[in-house]
Amino acid sequence: MPPRRTARVSSQRFAAGEADGLIAKLQELLPDSSISSGGYRKAKILKEACDYIKKLHREVDDLSENISRRRIQQ
């Protein structure tokens, strides 16, 4: 049984390291004003990313609505 346990722990470490890398990439995609690069917290980056994605969805919805209105007016 010890080999399985070791394999699982190694897998969890890899997943945690991979998650850290993905969070860092996500931080790079956020606007500069959202989060400063020094001493970031993972939870804050994830929250900011969710908020930013929601904002982008609202902007897309607004733009789609404006396009639809313009087509109707023509």
Coordinates of N, CA and C in Angstrom, one line a residue:
M1 N 0.8 -1.2 0.0 CA 0.0 0.0 0.0 C 0.8 1.3 0.0
P2 N 2.0 1.3 0.6 CA 2.7 2.6 0.6 C 3.0 3.2 -0.8
P3 N 3.3 2.3 -1.8 CA 3.5 2.9 -3.1 C 2.3 3.7 -3.7
R4 N 1.1 3.2 -3.4 CA -0.1 3.9 -3.8 C -0.2 5.3 -3.1
R5 N 0.0 5.3 -1.9 CA 0.0 6.5 -1.1 C 1.0 7.5 -1.6
T6 N 2.2 7.1 -1.9 CA 3.2 8.0 -2.4 C 2.8 8.5 -3.8
A7 N 2.2 7.6 -4.6 CA 1.8 8.1 -6.0 C 0.7 9.1 -5.8
R8 N -0.2 8.9 -4.9 CA -1.3 9.9 -4.7 C -0.8 11.2 -4.2
V9 N 0.1 11.2 -3.3 CA 0.7 12.4 -2.8 C 1.4 13.2 -3.9
S10 N 2.2 12.4 -4.7 CA 2.9 13.0 -5.8 C 2.0 13.7 -6.8
S11 N 0.9 13.0 -7.1 CA -0.2 13.5 -8.0 C -0.8 14.7 -7.4
Q12 N -1.0 14.8 -6.1 CA -1.6 16.0 -5.5 C -0.6 17.2 -5.6
R13 N 0.6 16.9 -5.4 CA 1.6 17.9 -5.5 C 1.7 18.5 -6.9
F14 N 1.7 17.6 -7.9 CA 1.7 18.0 -9.3 C 0.5 18.9 -9.6
A15 N -0.7 18.4 -9.1 CA -1.9 19.2 -9.4 C -1.9 20.5 -8.7
A16 N -1.3 20.6 -7.5 CA -1.2 21.9 -6.8 C -0.3 22.8 -7.6
G17 N 0.9 22.3 -8.0 CA 1.8 23.1 -8.8 C 1.2 23.5 -10.1
E18 N 0.5 22.6 -10.8 CA -0.2 23.0 -12.0 C -1.2 24.1 -11.8
A19 N -2.0 24.0 -10.7 CA -3.0 25.0 -10.4 C -2.3 26.3 -10.1
D20 N -1.2 26.3 -9.5 CA -0.5 27.6 -9.2 C -0.1 28.2 -10.6
G21 N 0.4 27.4 -11.5 CA 0.8 28.0 -12.8 C -0.4 28.5 -13.6
L22 N -1.5 27.8 -13.5 CA -2.7 28.3 -14.2 C -3.3 29.6 -13.5
I23 N -3.2 29.7 -12.2 CA -3.6 30.9 -11.5 C -2.7 32.1 -11.9
A24 N -1.4 31.8 -12.1 CA -0.5 32.9 -12.5 C -0.9 33.3 -13.9
K25 N -1.2 32.4 -14.8 CA -1.6 32.7 -16.2 C -2.9 33.5 -16.2
L26 N -3.8 33.1 -15.3 CA -5.1 33.8 -15.2 C -4.9 35.2 -14.7
Q27 N -4.0 35.4 -13.8 CA -3.7 36.8 -13.3 C -3.1 37.6 -14.4
E28 N -2.3 37.1 -15.3 CA -1.8 37.8 -16.5 C -2.9 38.3 -17.4
L29 N -4.0 37.6 -17.5 CA -5.1 38.0 -18.4 C -6.0 39.1 -17.8
L30 N -5.9 39.3 -16.5 CA -6.7 40.3 -15.9 C -6.2 41.7 -16.2
P31 N -7.1 42.7 -16.2 CA -6.6 44.1 -16.4 C -5.6 44.5 -15.3
D32 N -4.6 45.3 -15.7 CA -3.6 45.7 -14.8 C -4.1 46.3 -13.5
S33 N -5.2 47.0 -13.6 CA -5.7 47.7 -12.4 C -6.3 46.8 -11.4
S34 N -6.6 45.5 -11.8 CA -7.3 44.6 -10.9 C -6.5 44.2 -9.7
I35 N -5.3 43.6 -10.0 CA -4.5 43.0 -9.0 C -3.0 43.4 -9.2
S36 N -2.4 43.8 -8.2 CA -1.0 44.1 -8.3 C -0.2 42.7 -8.2
S37 N 0.9 42.7 -8.8 CA 1.6 41.4 -8.9 C 2.3 41.0 -7.6
G38 N 2.5 41.9 -6.7 CA 3.2 41.6 -5.5 C 2.3 40.9 -4.4
G39 N 2.7 39.8 -4.0 CA 2.0 39.1 -2.9 C 0.6 38.8 -3.1
Y40 N 0.3 38.3 -4.3 CA -1.1 38.0 -4.6 C -1.6 36.8 -3.8
R41 N -2.9 36.7 -3.6 CA -3.6 35.6 -3.0 C -4.4 34.9 -4.1
K42 N -4.3 33.6 -4.1 CA -5.0 32.8 -5.1 C -6.5 33.0 -5.1
A43 N -7.1 33.1 -3.9 CA -8.5 33.3 -3.8 C -8.9 34.6 -4.4
K44 N -8.1 35.7 -4.2 CA -8.4 37.0 -4.7 C -8.3 37.0 -6.2
I45 N -7.3 36.3 -6.8 CA -7.2 36.2 -8.2 C -8.4 35.5 -8.8
L46 N -8.8 34.4 -8.2 CA -10.0 33.7 -8.8 C -11.2 34.5 -8.7
K47 N -11.4 35.3 -7.6 CA -12.6 36.1 -7.5 C -12.5 37.2 -8.5
E48 N -11.4 37.9 -8.7 CA -11.3 39.0 -9.7 C -11.5 38.4 -11.1
A49 N -11.0 37.2 -11.3 CA -11.2 36.6 -12.7 C -12.7 36.4 -12.9
C50 N -13.4 35.8 -11.9 CA -14.9 35.6 -12.0 C -15.6 36.9 -12.2
D51 N -15.3 37.9 -11.5 CA -15.9 39.3 -11.6 C -15.6 39.8 -13.0
Y52 N -14.4 39.7 -13.5 CA -14.1 40.2 -14.8 C -14.8 39.5 -15.9
I53 N -14.9 38.2 -15.8 CA -15.6 37.4 -16.8 C -17.1 37.8 -16.8
K54 N -17.7 38.0 -15.6 CA -19.1 38.4 -15.6 C -19.3 39.8 -16.2
K55 N -18.3 40.7 -16.0 CA -18.4 42.0 -16.6 C -18.3 41.9 -18.1
L56 N -17.4 41.0 -18.6 CA -17.3 40.8 -20.1 C -18.6 40.3 -20.7
H57 N -19.2 39.4 -19.9 CA -20.5 38.8 -20.4 C -21.5 39.9 -20.5
R58 N -21.6 40.8 -19.5 CA -22.6 41.9 -19.5 C -22.3 42.8 -20.7
E59 N -21.0 43.1 -21.0 CA -20.6 43.9 -22.1 C -21.1 43.3 -23.4
V60 N -20.8 42.0 -23.6 CA -21.2 41.3 -24.8 C -22.7 41.3 -25.0
D61 N -23.5 41.1 -23.9 CA -24.9 41.2 -23.9 C -25.4 42.6 -24.4
D62 N -24.8 43.6 -23.8 CA -25.2 45.0 -24.1 C -24.9 45.3 -25.6
L63 N -23.7 44.9 -26.1 CA -23.3 45.1 -27.5 C -24.3 44.3 -28.4
S64 N -24.6 43.1 -28.0 CA -25.5 42.3 -28.9 C -26.9 43.0 -28.9
E65 N -27.3 43.5 -27.8 CA -28.6 44.2 -27.8 C -28.6 45.5 -28.7
N66 N -27.5 46.2 -28.6 CA -27.4 47.4 -29.4 C -27.4 47.1 -30.9
I67 N -26.7 46.0 -31.3 CA -26.7 45.6 -32.7 C -28.1 45.2 -33.1
S68 N -28.8 44.5 -32.3 CA -30.1 44.1 -32.6 C -31.0 45.3 -32.8
R69 N -30.9 46.3 -31.9 CA -31.7 47.5 -32.1 C -31.4 48.3 -33.4
R70 N -30.1 48.4 -33.7 CA -29.8 49.1 -34.9 C -30.3 48.3 -36.2
R71 N -30.3 47.0 -36.1 CA -30.8 46.3 -37.3 C -32.3 46.5 -37.4
I72 N -33.0 46.6 -36.3 CA -34.5 46.8 -36.4 C -34.7 48.2 -36.9
Q73 N -33.9 49.2 -36.5 CA -34.2 50.6 -36.9 C -33.9 50.8 -38.4
Q74 N -33.1 49.9 -39.0 CA -32.7 50.1 -40.4 C -33.8 49.5 -41.2

